[in-house]
Coordinates of C-alpha atoms and ligand atoms in Angstrom, one line a residue:
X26 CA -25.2 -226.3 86.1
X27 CA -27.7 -224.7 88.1
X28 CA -31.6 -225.9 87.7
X29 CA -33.6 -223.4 87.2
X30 CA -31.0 -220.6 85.3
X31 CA -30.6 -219.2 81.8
X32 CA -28.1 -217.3 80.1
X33 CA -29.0 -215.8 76.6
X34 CA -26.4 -214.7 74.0
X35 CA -27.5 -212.1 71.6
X36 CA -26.3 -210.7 68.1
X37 CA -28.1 -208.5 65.6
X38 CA -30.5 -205.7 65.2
X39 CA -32.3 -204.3 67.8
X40 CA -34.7 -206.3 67.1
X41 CA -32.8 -208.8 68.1
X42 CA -32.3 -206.9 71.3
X43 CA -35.7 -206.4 71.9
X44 CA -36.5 -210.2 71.4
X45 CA -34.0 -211.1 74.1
X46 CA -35.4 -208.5 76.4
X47 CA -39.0 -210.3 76.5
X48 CA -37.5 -213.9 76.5
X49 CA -35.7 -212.4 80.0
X50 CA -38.5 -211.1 81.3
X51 CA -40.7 -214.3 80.0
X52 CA -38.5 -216.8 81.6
X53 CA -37.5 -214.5 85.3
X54 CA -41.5 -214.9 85.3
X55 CA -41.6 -218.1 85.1
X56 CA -38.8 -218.5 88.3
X57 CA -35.9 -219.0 86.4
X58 CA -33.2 -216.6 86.8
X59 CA -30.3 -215.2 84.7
X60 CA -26.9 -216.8 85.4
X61 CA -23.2 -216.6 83.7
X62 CA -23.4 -219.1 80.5
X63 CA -21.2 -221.8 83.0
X64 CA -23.7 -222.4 85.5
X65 CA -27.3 -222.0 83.0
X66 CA -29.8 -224.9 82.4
X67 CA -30.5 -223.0 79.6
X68 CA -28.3 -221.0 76.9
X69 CA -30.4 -219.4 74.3
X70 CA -29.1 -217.9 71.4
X71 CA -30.8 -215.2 69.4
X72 CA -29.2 -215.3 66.1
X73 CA -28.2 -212.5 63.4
X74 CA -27.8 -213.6 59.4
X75 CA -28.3 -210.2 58.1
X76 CA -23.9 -209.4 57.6
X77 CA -21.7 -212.1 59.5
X78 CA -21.0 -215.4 58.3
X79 CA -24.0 -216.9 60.2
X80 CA -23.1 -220.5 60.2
X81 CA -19.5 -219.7 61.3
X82 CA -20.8 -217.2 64.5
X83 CA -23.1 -220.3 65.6
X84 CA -21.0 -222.4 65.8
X85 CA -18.9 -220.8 68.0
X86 CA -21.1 -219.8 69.9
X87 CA -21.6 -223.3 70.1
X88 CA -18.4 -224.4 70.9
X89 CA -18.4 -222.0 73.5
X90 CA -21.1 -223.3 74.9
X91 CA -19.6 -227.1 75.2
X92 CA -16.3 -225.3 76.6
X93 CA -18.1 -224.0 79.6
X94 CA -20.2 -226.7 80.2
X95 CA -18.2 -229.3 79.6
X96 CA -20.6 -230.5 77.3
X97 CA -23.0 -231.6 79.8
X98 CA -26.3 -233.1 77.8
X99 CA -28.1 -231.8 81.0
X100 CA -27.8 -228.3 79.3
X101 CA -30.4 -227.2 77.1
X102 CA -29.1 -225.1 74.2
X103 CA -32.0 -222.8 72.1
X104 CA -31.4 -221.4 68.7
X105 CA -33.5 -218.9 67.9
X106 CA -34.0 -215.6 65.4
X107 CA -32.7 -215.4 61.5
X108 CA -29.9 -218.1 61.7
X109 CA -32.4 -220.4 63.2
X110 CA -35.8 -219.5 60.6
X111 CA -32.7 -220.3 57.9
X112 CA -31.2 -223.2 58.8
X113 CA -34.1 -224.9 60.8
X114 CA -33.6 -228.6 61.7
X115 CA -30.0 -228.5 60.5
X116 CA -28.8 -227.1 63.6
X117 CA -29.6 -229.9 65.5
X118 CA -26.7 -231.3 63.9
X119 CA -24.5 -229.2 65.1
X120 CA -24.4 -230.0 68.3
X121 CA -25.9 -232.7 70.7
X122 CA -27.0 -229.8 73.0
X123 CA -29.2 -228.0 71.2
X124 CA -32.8 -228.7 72.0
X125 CA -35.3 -226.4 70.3
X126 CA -34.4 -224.2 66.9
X127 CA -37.3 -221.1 66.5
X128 CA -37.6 -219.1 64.0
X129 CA -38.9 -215.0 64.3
X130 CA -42.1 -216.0 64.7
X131 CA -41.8 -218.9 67.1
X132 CA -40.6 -216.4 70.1
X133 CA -43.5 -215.6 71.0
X134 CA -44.1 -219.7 72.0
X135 CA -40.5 -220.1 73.3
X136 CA -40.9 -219.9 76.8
X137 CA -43.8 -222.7 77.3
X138 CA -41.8 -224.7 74.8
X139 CA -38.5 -224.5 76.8
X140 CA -40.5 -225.8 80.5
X141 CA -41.4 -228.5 78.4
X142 CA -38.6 -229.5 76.9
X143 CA -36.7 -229.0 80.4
X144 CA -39.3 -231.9 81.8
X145 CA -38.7 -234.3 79.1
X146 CA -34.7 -234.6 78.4
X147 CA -35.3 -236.6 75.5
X148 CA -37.4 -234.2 73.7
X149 CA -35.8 -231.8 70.8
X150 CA -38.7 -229.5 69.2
X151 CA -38.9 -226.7 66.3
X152 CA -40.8 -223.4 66.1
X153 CA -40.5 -222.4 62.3
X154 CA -43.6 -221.7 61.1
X155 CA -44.4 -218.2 60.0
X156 CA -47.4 -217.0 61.0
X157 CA -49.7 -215.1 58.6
X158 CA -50.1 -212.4 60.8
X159 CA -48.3 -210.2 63.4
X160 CA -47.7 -212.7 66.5
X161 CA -48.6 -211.0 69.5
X162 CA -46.6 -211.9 72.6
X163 CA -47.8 -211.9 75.8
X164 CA -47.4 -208.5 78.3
X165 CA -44.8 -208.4 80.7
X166 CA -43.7 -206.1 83.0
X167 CA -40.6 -204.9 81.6
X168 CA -38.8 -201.7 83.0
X169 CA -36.3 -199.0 82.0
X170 CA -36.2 -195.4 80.9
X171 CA -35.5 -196.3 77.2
X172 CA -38.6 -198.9 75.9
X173 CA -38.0 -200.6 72.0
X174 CA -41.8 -201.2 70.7
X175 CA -41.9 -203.4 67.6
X176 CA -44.8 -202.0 65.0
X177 CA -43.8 -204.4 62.8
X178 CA -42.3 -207.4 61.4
X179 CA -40.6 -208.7 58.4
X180 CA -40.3 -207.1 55.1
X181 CA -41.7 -206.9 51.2
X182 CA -38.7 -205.2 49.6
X183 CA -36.3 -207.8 48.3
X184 CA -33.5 -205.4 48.0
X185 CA -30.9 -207.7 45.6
X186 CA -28.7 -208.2 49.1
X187 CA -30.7 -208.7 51.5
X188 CA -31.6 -212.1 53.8
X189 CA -34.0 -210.4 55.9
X190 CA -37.5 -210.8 53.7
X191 CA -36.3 -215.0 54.6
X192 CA -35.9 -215.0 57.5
X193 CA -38.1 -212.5 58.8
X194 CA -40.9 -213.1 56.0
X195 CA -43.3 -210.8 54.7
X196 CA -44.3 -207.7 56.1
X197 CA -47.0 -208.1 59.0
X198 CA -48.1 -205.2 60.9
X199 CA -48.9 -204.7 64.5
X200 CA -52.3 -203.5 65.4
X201 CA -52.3 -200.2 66.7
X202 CA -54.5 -200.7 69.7
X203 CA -51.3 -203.0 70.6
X204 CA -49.0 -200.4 70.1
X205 CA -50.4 -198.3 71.8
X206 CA -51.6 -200.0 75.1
X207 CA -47.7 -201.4 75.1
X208 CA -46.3 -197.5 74.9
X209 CA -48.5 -196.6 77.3
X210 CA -47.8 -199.7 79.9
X211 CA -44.0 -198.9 79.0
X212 CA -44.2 -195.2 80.1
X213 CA -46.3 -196.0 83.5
X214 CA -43.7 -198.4 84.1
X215 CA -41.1 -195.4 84.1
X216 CA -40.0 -194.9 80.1
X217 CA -39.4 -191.8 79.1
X218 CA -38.4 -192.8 75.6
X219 CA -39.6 -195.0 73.2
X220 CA -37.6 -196.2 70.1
X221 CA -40.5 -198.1 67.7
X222 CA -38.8 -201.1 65.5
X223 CA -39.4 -202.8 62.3
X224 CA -37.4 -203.7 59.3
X225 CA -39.3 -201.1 57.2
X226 CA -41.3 -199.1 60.0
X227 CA -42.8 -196.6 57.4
X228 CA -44.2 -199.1 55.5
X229 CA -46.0 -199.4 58.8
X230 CA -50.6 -200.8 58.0
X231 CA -50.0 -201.2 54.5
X232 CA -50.5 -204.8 54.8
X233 CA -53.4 -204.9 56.8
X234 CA -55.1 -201.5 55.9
X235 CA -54.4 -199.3 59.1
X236 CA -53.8 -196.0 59.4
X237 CA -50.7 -193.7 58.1
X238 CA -47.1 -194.0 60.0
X239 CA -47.3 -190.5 60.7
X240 CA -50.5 -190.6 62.1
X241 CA -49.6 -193.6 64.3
X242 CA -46.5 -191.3 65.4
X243 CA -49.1 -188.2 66.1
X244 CA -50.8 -190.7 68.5
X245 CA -48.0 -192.2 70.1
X246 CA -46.3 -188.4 70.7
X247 CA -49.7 -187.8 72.6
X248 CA -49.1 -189.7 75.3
X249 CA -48.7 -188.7 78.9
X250 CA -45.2 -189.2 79.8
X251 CA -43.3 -190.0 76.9
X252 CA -40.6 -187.3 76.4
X253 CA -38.4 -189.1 73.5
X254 CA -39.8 -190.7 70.3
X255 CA -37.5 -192.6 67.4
X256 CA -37.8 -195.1 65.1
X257 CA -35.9 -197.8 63.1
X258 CA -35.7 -198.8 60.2
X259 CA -37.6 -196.5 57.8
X260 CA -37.2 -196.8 53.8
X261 CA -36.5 -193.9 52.0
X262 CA -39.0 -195.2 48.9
X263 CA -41.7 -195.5 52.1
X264 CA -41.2 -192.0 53.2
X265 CA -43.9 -189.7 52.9
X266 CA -43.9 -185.9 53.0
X267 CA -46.1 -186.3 55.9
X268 CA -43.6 -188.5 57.2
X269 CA -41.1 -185.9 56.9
X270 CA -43.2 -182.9 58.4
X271 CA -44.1 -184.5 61.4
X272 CA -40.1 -183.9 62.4
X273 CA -41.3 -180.4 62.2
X274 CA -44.4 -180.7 64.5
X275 CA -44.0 -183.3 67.1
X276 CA -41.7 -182.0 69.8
X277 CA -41.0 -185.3 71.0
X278 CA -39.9 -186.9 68.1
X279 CA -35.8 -186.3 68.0
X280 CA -34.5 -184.7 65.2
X281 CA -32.5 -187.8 64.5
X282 CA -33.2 -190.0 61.5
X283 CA -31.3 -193.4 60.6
X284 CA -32.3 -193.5 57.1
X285 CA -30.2 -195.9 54.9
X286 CA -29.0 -195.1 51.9
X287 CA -26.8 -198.0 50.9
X288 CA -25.1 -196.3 47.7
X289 CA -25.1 -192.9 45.9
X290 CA -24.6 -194.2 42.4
X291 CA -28.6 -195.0 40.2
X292 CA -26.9 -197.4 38.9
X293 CA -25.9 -199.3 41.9
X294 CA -29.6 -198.5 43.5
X295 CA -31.4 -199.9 40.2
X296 CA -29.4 -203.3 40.8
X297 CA -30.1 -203.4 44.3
X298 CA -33.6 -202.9 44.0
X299 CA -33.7 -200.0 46.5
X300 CA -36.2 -198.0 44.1
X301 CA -35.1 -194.4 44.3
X302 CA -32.5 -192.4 42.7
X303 CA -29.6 -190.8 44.3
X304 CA -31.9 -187.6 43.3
X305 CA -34.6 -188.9 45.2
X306 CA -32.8 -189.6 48.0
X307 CA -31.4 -185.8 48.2
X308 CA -35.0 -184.1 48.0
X309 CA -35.9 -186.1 50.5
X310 CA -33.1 -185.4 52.8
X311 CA -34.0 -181.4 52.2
X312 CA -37.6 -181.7 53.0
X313 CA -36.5 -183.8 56.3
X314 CA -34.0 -180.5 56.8
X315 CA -36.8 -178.0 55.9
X316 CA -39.0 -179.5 58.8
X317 CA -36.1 -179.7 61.3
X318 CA -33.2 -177.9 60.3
X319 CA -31.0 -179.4 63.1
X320 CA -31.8 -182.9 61.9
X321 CA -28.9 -185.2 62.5
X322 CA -29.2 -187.7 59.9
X323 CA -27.1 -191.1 59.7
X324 CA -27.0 -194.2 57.3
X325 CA -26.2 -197.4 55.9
X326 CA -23.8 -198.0 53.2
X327 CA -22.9 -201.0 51.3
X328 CA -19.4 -200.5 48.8
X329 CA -18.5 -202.9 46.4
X330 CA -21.7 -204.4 45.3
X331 CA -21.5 -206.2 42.2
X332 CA -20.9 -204.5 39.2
X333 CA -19.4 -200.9 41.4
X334 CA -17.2 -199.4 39.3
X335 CA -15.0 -196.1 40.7
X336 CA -17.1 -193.7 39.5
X337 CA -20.2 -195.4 41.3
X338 CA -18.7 -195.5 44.2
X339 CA -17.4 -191.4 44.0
X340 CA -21.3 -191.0 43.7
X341 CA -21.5 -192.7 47.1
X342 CA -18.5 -190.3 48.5
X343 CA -20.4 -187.6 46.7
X344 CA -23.6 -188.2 48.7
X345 CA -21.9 -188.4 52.0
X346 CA -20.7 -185.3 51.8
X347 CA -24.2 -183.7 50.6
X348 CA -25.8 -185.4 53.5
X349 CA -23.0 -184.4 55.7
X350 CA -24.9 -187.9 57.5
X351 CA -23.3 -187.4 61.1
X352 CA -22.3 -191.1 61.4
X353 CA -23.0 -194.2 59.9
X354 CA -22.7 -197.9 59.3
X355 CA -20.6 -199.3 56.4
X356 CA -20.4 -202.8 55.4
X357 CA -18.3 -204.6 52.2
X358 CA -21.0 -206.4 50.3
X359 CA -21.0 -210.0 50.6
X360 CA -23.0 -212.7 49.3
X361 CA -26.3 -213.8 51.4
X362 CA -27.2 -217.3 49.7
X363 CA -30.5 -216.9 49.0
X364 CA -30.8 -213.5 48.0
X365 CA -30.5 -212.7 44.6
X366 CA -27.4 -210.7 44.5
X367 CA -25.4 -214.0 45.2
X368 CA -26.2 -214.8 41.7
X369 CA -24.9 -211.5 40.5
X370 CA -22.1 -211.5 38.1
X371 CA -18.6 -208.7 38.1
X372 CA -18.1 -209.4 42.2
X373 CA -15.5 -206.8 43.5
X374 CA -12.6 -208.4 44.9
X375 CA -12.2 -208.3 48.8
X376 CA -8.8 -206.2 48.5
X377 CA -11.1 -203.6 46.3
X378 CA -13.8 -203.6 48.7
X379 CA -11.6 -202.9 51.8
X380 CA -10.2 -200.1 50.2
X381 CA -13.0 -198.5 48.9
X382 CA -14.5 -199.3 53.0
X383 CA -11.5 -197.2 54.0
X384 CA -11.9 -194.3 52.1
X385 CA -15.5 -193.9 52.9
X386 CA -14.7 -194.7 56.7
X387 CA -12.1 -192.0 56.4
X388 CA -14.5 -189.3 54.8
X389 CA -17.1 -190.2 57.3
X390 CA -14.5 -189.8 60.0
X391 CA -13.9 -186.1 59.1
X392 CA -17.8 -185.1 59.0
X393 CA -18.5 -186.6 62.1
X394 CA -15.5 -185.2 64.0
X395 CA -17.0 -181.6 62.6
X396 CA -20.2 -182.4 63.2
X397 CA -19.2 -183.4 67.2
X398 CA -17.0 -180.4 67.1
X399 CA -19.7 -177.8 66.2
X400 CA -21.9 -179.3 69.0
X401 CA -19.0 -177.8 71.6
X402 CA -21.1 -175.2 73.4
X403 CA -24.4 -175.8 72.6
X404 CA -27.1 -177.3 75.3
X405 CA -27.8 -180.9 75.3
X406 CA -30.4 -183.2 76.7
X407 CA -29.0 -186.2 77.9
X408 CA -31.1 -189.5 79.3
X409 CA -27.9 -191.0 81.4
X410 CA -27.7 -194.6 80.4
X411 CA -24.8 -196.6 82.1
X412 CA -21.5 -195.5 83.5
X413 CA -19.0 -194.4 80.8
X414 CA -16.0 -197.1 80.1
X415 CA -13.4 -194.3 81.0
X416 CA -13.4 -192.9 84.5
X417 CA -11.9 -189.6 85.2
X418 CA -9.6 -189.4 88.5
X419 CA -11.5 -189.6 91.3
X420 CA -14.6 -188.5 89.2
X421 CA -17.6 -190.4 88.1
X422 CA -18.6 -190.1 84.9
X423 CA -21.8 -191.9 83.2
X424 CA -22.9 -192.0 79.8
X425 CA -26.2 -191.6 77.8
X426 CA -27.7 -190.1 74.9
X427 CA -28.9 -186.3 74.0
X428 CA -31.7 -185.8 71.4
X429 CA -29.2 -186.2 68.5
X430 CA -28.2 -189.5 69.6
X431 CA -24.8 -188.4 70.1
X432 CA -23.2 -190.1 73.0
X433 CA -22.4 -187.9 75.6
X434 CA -20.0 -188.3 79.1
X435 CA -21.5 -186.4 82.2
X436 CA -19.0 -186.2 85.6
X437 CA -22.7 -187.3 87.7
X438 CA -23.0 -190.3 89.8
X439 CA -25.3 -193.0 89.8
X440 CA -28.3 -191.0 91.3
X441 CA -28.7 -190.2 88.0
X442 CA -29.0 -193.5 86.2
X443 CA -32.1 -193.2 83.6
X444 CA -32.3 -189.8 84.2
X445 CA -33.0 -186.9 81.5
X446 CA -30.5 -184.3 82.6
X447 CA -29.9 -180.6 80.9
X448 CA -26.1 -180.7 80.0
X449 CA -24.1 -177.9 78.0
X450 CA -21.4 -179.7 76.1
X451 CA -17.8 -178.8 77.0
X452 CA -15.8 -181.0 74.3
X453 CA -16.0 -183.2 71.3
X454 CA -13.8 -186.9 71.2
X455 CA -13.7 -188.6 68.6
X456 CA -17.2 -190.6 68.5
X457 CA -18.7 -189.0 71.4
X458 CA -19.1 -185.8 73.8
X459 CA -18.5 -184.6 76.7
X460 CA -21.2 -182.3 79.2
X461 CA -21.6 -180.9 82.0
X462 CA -24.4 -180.5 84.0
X463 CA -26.3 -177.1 84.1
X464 CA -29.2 -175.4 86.0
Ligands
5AD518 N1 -23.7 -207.4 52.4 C1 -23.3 -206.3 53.0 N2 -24.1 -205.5 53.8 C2 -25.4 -205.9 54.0 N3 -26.4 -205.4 54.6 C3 -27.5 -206.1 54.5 N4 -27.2 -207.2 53.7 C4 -25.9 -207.1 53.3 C5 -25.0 -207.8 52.5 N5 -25.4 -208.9 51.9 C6 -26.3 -204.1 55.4 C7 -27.2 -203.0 54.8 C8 -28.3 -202.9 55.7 C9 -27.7 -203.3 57.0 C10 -28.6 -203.7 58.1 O1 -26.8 -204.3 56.7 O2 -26.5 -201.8 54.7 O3 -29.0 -201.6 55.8
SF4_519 FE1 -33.6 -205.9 53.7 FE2 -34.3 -204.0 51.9 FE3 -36.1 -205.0 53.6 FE4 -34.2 -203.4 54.5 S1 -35.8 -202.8 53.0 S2 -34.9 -205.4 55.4 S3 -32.5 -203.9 53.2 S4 -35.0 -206.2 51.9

């Protein structure tokens, strides 16, 4: 153990992510420095209870933790995030290490809590309150070409499967003053795109009587610098026309949407409280393709819900392929204690579940490997991220992202790390692309 080191494992959402980000730039601030998880004062871990078995990844990570530190009591473990706001004090239990357990909004207060608790070794605290409204952290100087910006926090839905409105409570709103003055530090600081986050972003000043998400979107395109806009995670019930349009009329915004659909049957929607139909969902898709006909659009699915009988989940397959969504995440439901699914009668057995996973995964397969293919030829814009797993012979290649968010592999060096390069695309793999360099 070294005094005055961290190491901080992360799982989740961007969000998530994000967090992490500003507790490593809080804490290198402070002097302490990031180290591999054998030799840290401090491991943090920023904790995900949205799919996995929560209490199963925490622990071990836990018993990781004891591994490579031999169990030393001189280590100070943090739990923070969802698993944390869930299970509170109970993790304490878990292990003799851990020291502080904060929930999403005791961030914010994490850093001044850890000094302390690093001078007083007999000390264990908790950070679980929510707070009534958003928690503004304080500013750091964090660089990078890609910036995340939360706008939000939390969520009012109570979709019949979901842990988040728990563990991330209700919906709290950012002011937009903040927003802005954090996009704009973020893009002098050398951003060139900005990805704003939130469980349900278009929801975005309902709570506290702000503005429309588009026209915080119109402002934010407005500023100097900032070639890339996206956002995560809108609701389709949330999205406005306006919302829509704007695809149409802000150059900056990518035409790339993640908008979750979680099953095509009304039936299935109705019992997870996602308020639109399948019908719904469709119009809004074409008035997203009538502003921006080259939208790439991808989703969330969720097969085998309670009560998903074959013909609800053909109405998912059936979606799929009218959305022709170019990728997308799919998950076998599974029971969030808590949420009020769990209670649910007619659960789908697991070997059910997997294969109706597998025939989606397979369908989703073919209309993304068409979608990648079509892309063969066309120009790209690509902000080069890191260096691509697989190196040609004697040939660097790195990788990044083009306005799609398609991944795409470049033969460029290093000089071009966080740079937005023009690229024409030369082939399709099977998840990503690869470009050459032009002009
Ligand atoms: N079971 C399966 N998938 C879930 N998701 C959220 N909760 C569950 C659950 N209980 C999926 C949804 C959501 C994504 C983040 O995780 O598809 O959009
Ligand atoms: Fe969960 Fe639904 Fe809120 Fe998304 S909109 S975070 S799925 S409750």
């Amino acid at each position: 153990m070294r005094a005055g080191t961290f190491h901080i494992i992360t799982f989740g959402c961007q969000m998530n992510v994000h967090d992490s980000q500003w507790l490593t730039a809080a804490l290198e601030k402070q002097g302490y420095s990031r180290t591999a998880m054998e030799e840290a004062q401090l491991v943090i871990i920023n904790t995900c209870s949205v799919r996995q078995k929560p209490e199963e990844k925490v622990r071990s990570a836990l018993g990781r933790i004891k591994t490579a530190t031999c169990g030393s009591r001189d280590v100070c473990v943090a739990i923070c995030g969802c698993v944390a706001q869930q299970l509170g004090k109970k993790l304490f239990e878990y292990s003799p290490q851990v020291r502080l357990v904060a929930g999403t909004d005791g961030i914010a207060a994490m850093p001044q809590t850890l000094l302390e608790l690093l001078e007083a070794p007999a000390k264990k605290l908790v950070l679980l309150d929510f707070a009534p409204a958003y928690v503004e952290r304080p500013q750091l100087e964090i660089g990078g070409a890609s910036a995340f910006v939360a706008i939000m926090q939390g969520c009012d839905n109570f979709c019949a499967y979901c842990i988040v409105p728990f563990t991330r409570g209700r919906q709290k709103s950012r002011q937009e003053h903040e927003i802005l003055e954090e996009c704009g530090r973020r893009l002098a600081r050398g951003a060139r795109e900005i990805t704003l986050l939130g469980q349900n972003v278009n929801a975005w000043g309902k709570d506290n009587g702000q503005g429309s998400f588009a026209g915080l979107l119109r402002k934010i395109a407005a500023l100097p610098g900032l070639e890339r806009l996206h956002y995560i995670t809108p609701h389709p019930k949330d999205m406005t026309a306006e919302d829509a349009r704007v695809f149409g009329e802000l150059p900056v915004l990518c035409p790339r949407l993640h908008l979750p659909l979680q099953s095509g049957s009304d039936k299935v929607l109705a019992a997870m409280r996602r308020r639109y139909s399948s019908r719904e969902y469709l119009d809004l898709v074409e008035t997203l393709k009538n502003a921006r006909p080259d939208i790439a659009l991808s989703t969330d699915i969720i097969v085998g819900f309670p009560g998903e009988s074959e013909a609800d989940f053909l109405a998912t397959l059936e979606l799929l392929r009218k959305c022709s969504f170019v990728s997308s995440f799919s998950f076998c439901y599974s029971d969030r204690p808590g949420a009020r699914a769990a209670l649910f009668p007619h659960k789908i057995p697991p070997a059910l579940q997997q294969d109706r996973l597998l025939r989606f995964q397979a369908m989703q397969e073919e209309i993304t490997e068409k979608w990648l293919a079509g892309r063969v030829g066309q120009k790209a814009l690509v902000l080069l991220e890191g260096k691509s797993p697989r190196q040609a012979d004697g040939q660097e290649s790195w990788q990044g992202r083009d306005e799609y968010g398609a991944i795409v592999h470049v033969p460029v060096n290093e000089a071009f790390a966080g740079q937005m390069i023009a690229c024409r695309i030369e082939a399709a793999r099977r998840h990503s692309l690869v470009g050459r360099q032009e002009g």
